[in-house]
mmCIF file of C-alpha atoms in Angstrom:
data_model
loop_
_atom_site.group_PDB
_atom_site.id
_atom_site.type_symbol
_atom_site.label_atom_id
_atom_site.label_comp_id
_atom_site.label_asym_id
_atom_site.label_seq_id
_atom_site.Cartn_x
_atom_site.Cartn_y
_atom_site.Cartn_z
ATOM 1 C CA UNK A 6 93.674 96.565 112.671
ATOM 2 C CA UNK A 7 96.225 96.861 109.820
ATOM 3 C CA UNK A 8 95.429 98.185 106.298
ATOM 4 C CA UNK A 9 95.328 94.674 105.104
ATOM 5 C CA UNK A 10 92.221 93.502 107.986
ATOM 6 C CA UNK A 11 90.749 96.698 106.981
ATOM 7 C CA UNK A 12 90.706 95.206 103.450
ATOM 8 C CA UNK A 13 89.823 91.802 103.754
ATOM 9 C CA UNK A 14 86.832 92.995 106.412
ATOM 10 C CA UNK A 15 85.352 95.445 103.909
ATOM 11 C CA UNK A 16 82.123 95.936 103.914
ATOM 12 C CA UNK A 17 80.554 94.852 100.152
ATOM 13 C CA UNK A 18 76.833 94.106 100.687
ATOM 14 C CA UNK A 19 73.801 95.760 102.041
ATOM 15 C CA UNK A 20 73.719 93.322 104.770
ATOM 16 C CA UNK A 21 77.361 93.923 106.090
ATOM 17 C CA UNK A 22 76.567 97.928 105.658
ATOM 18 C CA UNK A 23 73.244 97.517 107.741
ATOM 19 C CA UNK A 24 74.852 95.563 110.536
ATOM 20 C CA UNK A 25 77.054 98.535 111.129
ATOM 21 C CA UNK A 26 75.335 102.323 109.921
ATOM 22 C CA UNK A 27 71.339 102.132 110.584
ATOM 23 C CA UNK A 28 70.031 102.946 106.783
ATOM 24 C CA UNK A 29 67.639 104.969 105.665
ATOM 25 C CA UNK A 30 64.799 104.045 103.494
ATOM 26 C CA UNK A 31 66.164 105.435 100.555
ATOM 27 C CA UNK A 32 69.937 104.650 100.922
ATOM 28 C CA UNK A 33 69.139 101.216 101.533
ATOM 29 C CA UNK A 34 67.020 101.186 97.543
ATOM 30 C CA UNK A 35 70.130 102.938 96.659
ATOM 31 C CA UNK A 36 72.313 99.772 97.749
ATOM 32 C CA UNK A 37 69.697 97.304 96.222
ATOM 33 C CA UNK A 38 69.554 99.231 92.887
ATOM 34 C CA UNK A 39 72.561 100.210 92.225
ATOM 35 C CA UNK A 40 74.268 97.641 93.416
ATOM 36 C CA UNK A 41 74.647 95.395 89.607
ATOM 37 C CA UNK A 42 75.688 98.912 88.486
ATOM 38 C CA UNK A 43 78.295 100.592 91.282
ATOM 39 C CA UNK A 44 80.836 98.627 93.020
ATOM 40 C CA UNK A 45 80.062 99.189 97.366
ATOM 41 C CA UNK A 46 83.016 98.707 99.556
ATOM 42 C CA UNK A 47 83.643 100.917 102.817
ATOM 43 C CA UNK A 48 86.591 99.383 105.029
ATOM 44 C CA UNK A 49 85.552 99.561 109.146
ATOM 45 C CA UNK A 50 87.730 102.177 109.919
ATOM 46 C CA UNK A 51 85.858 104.244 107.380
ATOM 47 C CA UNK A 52 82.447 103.622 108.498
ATOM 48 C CA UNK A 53 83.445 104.433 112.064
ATOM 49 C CA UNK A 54 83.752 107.889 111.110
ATOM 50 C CA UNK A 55 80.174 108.108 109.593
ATOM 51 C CA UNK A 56 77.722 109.775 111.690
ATOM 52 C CA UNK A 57 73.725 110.625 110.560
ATOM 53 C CA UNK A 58 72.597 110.602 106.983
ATOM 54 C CA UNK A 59 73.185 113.918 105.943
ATOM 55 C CA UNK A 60 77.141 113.101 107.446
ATOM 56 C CA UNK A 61 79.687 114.294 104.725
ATOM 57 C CA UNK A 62 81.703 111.123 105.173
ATOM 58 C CA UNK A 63 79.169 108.696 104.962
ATOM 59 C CA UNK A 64 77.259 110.794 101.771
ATOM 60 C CA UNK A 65 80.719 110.058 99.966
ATOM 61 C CA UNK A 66 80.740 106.327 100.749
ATOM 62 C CA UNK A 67 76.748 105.203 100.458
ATOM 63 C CA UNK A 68 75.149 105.313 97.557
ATOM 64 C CA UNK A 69 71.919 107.802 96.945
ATOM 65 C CA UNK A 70 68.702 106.899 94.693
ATOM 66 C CA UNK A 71 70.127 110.559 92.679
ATOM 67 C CA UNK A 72 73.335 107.966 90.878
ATOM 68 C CA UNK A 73 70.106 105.673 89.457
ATOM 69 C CA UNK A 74 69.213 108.819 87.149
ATOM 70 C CA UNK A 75 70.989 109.221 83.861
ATOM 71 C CA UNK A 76 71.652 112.058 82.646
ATOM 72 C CA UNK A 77 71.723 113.556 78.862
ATOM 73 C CA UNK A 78 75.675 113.057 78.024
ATOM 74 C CA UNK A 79 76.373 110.943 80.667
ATOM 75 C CA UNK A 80 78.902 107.974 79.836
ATOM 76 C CA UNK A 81 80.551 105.362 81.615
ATOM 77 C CA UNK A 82 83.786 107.036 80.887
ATOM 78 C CA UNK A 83 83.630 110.418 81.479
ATOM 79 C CA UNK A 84 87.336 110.889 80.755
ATOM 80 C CA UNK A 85 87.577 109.136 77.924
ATOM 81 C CA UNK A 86 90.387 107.200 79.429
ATOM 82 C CA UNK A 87 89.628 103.304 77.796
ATOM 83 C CA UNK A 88 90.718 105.254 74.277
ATOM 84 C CA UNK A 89 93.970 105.806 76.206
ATOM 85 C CA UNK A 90 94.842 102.835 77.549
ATOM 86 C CA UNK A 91 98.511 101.872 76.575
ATOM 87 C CA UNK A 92 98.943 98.642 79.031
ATOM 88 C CA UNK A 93 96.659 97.024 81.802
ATOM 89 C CA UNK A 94 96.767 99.143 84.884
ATOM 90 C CA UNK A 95 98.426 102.498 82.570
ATOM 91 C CA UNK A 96 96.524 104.959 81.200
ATOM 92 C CA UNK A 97 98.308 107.709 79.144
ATOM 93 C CA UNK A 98 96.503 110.621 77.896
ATOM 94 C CA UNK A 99 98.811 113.417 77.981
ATOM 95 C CA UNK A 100 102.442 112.960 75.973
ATOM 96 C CA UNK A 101 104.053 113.712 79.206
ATOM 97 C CA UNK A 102 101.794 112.422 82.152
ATOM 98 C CA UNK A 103 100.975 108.473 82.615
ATOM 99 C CA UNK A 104 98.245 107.619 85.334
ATOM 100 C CA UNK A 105 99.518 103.985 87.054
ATOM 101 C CA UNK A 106 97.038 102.262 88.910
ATOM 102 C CA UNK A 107 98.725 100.319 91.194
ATOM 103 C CA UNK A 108 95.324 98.059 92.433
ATOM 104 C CA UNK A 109 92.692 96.830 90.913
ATOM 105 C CA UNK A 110 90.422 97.900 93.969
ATOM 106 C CA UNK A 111 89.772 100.972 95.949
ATOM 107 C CA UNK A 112 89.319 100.991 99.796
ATOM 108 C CA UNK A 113 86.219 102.579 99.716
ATOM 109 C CA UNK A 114 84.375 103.549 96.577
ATOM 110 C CA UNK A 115 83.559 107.041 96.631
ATOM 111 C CA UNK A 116 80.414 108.236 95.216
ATOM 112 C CA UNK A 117 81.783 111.344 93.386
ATOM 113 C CA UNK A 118 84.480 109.309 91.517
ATOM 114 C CA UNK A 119 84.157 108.289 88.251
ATOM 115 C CA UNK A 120 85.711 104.715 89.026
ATOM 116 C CA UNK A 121 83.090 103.630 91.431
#
């Protein structure tokens, strides 16, 4: 399957994930309450890899009840990169770095990053 099947055959709802990686009670709330809130996309290849739910590669991918909590200090940009915005898809917060985002989308949305 080429990266562009992998792609279009993502996997974006809770009923594409459960047809695939047998949920557990509480990552399947996760998916249904976070899911206005976090973006979910895992490509096949990606959940092929996942094994049982304490699986390091599937804990990055599926979302936990733990992201529902808010913390104290907790924003939705963390690294204050919307002030630093110079052009759509360019962020530039250091005089001599630029950060380019060259898609709108991830692959998979990982649950540690703050772009999920």
């Amino acid at each position: 399957m080429t990266w562009r099947d992998q792609l279009r055959r993502s996997i974006r709802t809770l009923e594409q994930l459960e047809a695939v990686v047998e949920l557990t009670d509480d990552e399947r709330e996760a998916v249904r309450t976070l899911g206005s809130r976090f973006r979910l996309g895992i490509t096949p290849y990606y959940a092929s890899l996942m094994g049982g739910p304490d699986c390091p590669v599937r804990r990055q991918a599926i979302p936990t009840l733990a992201e529902a909590v808010l913390v104290p200090g907790e924003t939705s940009d963390p690294l204050a990169e919307d002030a630093h915005v110079v052009a759509p898809g360019l962020t530039r917060r250091y005089p001599d770095r630029a950060l380019l985002f060259v898609s709108p989308t991830c692959a998979v949305y990982c649950r540690h990053c703050t772009r999920r």
